[in-house]
Coordinates of C-alpha atoms in Angstrom, one line a residue:
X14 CA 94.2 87.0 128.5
X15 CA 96.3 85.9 130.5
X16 CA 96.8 86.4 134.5
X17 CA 100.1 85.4 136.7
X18 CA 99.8 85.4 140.7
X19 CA 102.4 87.4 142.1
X20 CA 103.9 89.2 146.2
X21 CA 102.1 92.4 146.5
X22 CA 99.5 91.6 143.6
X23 CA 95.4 92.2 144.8
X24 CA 92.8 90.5 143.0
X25 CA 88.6 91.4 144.2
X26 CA 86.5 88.5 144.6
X27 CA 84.2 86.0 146.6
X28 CA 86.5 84.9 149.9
X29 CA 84.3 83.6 152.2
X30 CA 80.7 84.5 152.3
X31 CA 81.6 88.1 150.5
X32 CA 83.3 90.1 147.6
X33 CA 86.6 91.6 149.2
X34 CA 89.7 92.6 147.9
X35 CA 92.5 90.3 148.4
X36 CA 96.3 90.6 149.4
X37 CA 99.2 88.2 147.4
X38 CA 101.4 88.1 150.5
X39 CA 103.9 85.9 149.3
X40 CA 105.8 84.2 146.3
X41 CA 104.1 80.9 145.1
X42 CA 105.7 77.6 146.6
X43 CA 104.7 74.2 146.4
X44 CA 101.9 73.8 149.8
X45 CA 102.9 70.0 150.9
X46 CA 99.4 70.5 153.0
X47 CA 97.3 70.6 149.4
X48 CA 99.8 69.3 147.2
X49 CA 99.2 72.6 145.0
X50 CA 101.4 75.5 144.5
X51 CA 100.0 77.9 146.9
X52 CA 100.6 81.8 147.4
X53 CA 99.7 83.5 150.9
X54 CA 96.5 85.9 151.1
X55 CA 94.8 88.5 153.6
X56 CA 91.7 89.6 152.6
X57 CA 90.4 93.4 153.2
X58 CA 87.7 94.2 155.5
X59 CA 86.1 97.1 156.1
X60 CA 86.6 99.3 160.2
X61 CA 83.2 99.4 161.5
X62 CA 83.6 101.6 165.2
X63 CA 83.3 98.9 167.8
X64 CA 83.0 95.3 165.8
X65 CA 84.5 92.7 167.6
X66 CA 86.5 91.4 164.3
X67 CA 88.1 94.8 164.1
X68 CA 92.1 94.3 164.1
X69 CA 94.4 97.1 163.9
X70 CA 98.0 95.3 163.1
X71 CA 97.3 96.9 159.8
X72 CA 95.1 99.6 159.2
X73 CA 94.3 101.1 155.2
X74 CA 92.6 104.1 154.8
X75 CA 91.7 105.8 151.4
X76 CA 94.9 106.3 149.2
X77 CA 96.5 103.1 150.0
X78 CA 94.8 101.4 147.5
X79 CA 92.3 102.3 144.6
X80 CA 90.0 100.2 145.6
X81 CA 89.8 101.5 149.4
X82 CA 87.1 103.8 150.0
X83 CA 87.2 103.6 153.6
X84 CA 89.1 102.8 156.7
X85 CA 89.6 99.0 156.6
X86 CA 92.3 96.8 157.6
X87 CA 93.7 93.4 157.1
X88 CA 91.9 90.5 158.2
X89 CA 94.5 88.1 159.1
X90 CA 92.9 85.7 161.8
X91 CA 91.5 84.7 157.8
X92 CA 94.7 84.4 155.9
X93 CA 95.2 81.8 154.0
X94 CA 97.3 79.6 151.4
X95 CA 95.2 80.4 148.2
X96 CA 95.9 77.3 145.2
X97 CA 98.2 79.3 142.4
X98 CA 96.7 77.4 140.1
X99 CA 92.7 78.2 140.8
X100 CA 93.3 81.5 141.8
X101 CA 94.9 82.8 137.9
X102 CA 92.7 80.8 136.5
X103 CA 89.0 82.6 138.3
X104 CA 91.1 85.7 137.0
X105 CA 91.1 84.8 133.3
X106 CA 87.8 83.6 133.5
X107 CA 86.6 86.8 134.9
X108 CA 85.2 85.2 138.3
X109 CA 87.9 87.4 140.2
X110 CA 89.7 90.8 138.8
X111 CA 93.1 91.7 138.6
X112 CA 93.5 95.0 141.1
X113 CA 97.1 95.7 140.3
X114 CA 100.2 96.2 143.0
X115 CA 100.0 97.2 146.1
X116 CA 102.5 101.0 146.8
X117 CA 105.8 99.0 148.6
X118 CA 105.2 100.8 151.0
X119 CA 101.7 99.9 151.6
X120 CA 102.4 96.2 151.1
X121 CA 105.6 96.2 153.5
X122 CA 102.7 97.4 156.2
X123 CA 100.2 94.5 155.7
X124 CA 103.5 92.0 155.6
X125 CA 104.5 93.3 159.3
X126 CA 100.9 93.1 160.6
X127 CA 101.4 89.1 160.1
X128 CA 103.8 89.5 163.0
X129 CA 101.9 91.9 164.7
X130 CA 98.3 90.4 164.8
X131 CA 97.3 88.4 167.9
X132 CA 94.5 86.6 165.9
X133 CA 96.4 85.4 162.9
X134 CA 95.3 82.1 161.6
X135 CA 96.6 79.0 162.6
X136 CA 96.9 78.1 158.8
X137 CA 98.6 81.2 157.9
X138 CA 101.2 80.7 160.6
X139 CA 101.9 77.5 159.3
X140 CA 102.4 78.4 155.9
X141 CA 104.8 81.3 157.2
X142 CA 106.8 78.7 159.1
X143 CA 106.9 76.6 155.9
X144 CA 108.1 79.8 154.1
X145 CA 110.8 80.5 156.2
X146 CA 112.6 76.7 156.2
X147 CA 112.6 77.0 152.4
X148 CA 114.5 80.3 153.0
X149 CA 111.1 82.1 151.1
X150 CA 110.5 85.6 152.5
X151 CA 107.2 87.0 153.6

């Protein structure tokens, strides 16, 4: 089996202290920060009515995605440059699993909550900004 990381793929797996499903937000490019071929992510988190953490530049309700059961939204203030390289291979080992694409339509909503999101992580913004001067698009 093989596996390759790819914009508006979703893999399921341990980010952070949890199992979540997890957002390719961008193509792969070389991360000078890690010296690794890195790819953008946003995990999923689930909408609980009055948590602090809640953030609603991207909301996702059931039918956006297979795997969403639930309202739940994009966590971004945890986005982060994922290593290419580690990611595909968790995948074929079976450590993560391959959720498919994300509807365009869906995935052109979780890409303009990045500019919408007041709590977006400092590394994500930095990645973006990295993005942008090699002309990549998010």
């Amino acid at each position: 089996m093989s596996y390759t990381a790819i914009r508006g793929g979703t893999v399921y797996g341990v980010s952070g202290f949890s199992d979540h499903l997890i957002i390719l937000c961008s193509e792969p490019m070389f991360y000078r920060v890690t010296g690794t071929k890195a790819i953008l992510s946003v995990n999923v988190s689930s909408w609980y009515e009055f948590s602090p953490s809640n953030d609603d530049s991207c909301i996702l309700n059931v039918g956006d995605h297979d795997f969403i059961k639930h309202k739940s939204f994009c966590l971004y203030q945890r986005a982060i440059p994922l290593n290419v390289l580690k990611l595909e291979d968790r995948v074929v080992k079976g450590e993560m699993k391959d959720y498919g694409m994300l509807k365009p339509e869906v995935f052109e909503r979780v890409i303009a909550g990045f500019r919408k999101s007041p709590v977006l992580s400092r590394e994500a913004a930095n990645f973006i900004q990295l993005m942008e001067k090699n002309s990549l698009k998010l």
